[in-house]
Tab-separated table of C-alpha atoms in Angstrom:
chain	number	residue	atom	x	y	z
A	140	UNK	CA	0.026	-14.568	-12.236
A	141	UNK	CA	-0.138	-11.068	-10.752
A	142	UNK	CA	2.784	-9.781	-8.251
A	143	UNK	CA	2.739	-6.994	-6.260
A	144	UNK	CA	6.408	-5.664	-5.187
A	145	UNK	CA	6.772	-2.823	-2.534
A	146	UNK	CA	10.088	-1.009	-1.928
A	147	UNK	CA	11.175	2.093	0.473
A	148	UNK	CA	11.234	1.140	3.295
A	149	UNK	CA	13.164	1.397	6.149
A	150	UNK	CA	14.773	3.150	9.093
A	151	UNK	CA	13.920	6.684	9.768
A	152	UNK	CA	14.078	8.836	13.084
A	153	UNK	CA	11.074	9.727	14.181
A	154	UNK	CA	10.098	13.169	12.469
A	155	UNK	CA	11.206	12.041	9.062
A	156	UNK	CA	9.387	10.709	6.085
A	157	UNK	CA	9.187	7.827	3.810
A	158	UNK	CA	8.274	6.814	0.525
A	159	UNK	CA	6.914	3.639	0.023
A	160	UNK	CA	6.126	2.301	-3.627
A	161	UNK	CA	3.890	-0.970	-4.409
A	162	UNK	CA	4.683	-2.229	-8.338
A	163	UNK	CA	1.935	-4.990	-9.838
A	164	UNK	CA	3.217	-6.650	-12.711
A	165	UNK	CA	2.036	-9.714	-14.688
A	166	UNK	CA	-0.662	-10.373	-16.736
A	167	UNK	CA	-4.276	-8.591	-16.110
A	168	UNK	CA	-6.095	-5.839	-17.863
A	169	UNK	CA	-6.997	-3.491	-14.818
A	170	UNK	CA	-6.211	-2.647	-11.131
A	171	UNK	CA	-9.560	-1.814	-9.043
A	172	UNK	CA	-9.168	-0.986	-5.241
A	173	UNK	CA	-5.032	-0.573	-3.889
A	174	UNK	CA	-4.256	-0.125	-0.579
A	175	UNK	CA	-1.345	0.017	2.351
A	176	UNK	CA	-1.589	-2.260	4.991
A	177	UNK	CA	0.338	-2.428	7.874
A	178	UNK	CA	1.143	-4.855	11.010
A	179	UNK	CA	2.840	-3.793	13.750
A	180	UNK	CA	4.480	-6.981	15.896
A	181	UNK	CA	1.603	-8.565	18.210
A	182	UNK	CA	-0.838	-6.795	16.660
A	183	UNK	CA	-3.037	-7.141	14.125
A	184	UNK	CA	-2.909	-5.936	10.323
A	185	UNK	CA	-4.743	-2.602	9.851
A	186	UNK	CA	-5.731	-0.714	6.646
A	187	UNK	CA	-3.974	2.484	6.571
A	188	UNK	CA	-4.669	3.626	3.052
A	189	UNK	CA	-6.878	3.317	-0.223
A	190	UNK	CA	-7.337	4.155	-3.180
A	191	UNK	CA	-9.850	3.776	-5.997
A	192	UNK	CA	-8.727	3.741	-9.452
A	193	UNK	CA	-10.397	7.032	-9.847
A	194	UNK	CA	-8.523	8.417	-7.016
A	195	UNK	CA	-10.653	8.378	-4.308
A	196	UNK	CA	-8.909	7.905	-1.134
A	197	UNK	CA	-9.660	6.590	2.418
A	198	UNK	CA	-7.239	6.778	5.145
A	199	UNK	CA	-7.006	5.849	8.887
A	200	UNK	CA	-7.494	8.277	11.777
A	201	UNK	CA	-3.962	7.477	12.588
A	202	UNK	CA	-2.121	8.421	9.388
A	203	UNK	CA	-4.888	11.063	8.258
A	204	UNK	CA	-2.782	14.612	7.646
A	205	UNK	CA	0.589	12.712	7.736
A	206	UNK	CA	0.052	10.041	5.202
A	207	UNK	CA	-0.426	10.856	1.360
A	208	UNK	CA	-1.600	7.674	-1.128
A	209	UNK	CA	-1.349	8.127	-4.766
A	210	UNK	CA	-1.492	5.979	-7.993
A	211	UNK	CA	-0.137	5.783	-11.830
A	212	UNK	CA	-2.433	3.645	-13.318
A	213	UNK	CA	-0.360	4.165	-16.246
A	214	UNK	CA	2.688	2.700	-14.674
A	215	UNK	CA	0.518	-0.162	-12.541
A	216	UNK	CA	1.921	1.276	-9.614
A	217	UNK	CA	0.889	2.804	-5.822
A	218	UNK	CA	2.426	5.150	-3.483
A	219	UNK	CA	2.012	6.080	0.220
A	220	UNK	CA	4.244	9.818	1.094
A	221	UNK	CA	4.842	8.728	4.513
A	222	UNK	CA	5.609	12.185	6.848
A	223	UNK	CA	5.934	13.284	10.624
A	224	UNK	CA	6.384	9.389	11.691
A	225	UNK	CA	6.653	8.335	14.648
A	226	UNK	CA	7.670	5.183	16.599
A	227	UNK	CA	3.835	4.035	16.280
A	228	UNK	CA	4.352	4.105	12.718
A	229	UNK	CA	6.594	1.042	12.880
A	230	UNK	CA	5.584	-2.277	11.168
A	231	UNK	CA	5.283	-4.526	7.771
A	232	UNK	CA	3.606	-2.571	5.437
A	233	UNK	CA	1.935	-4.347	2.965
A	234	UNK	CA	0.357	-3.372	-1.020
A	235	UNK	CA	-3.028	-4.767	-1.699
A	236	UNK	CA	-4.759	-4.878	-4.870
A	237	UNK	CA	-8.075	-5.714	-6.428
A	238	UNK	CA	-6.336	-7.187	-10.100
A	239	UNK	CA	-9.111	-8.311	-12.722
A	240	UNK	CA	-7.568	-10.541	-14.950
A	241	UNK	CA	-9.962	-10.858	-17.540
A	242	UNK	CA	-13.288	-9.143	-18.472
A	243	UNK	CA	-14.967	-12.260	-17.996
A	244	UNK	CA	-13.498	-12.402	-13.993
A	245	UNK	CA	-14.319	-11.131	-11.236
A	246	UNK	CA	-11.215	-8.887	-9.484
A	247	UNK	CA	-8.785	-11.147	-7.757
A	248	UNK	CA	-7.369	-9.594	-4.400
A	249	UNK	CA	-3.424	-10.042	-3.955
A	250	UNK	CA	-0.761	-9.263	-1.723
A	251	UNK	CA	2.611	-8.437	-1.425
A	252	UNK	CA	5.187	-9.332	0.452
A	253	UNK	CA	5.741	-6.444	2.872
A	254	UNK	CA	8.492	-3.888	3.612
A	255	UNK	CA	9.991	-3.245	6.715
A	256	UNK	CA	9.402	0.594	8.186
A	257	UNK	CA	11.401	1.438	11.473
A	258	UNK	CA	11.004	4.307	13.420
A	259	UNK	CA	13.297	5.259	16.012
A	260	UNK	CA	12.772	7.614	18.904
């Protein structure tokens, strides 16, 4: 069973940054697309980041110049450098992940189970 575990969130005034850092552990032999999700109460959840195992990277309009997304495919694990933020910013953000468990499989997409980013005005 694959996991996916985000951490750094929080709250942050408006101006500041964030780290936020997406761990998959369990068994599987390879990590394909990761991304950041967010959802903002009300609203719907939005992609705001991606990246390829080779490190290509898609962002949204929103986040694009503010937002940075890395990997360590050594470590299994994501980042999203969160800077500038503002009060629009605030919402779940979630890691996604494209896992292939076995060379025989197809890649399996999972989620994780959020963490909370606040930012105050």
């Amino acid at each position: 069973q694959v996991r996916l575990v985000e951490s750094g969130g929080g709250l942050v005034q408006a101006g500041g940054s964030l780290r936020l850092s997406c761990v998959a552990s369990g068994r599987f032999i390879g990590i394909d697309v990761m991304g950041w999700f967010r959802q903002a109460p009300g609203k719907q959840r939005e992609l705001v980041a991606s990246i390829t195992s080779r490190g290509s990277t898609n962002y949204a309009d929103s986040v694009k110049g503010r937002f940075t997304i890395s990997r360590d495919n050594a470590k299994n694990t994501m980042y999203l450098q969160m800077n500038s933020l503002n009060p629009e910013d605030t919402a779940v953000y979630y890691c996604n992940a494209d896992v292939k468990i076995t060379y025989a499989d197809n890649a399996r997409n999972n989620w994780g189970q959020g963490t909370q980013v606040t930012v105050s005005s």
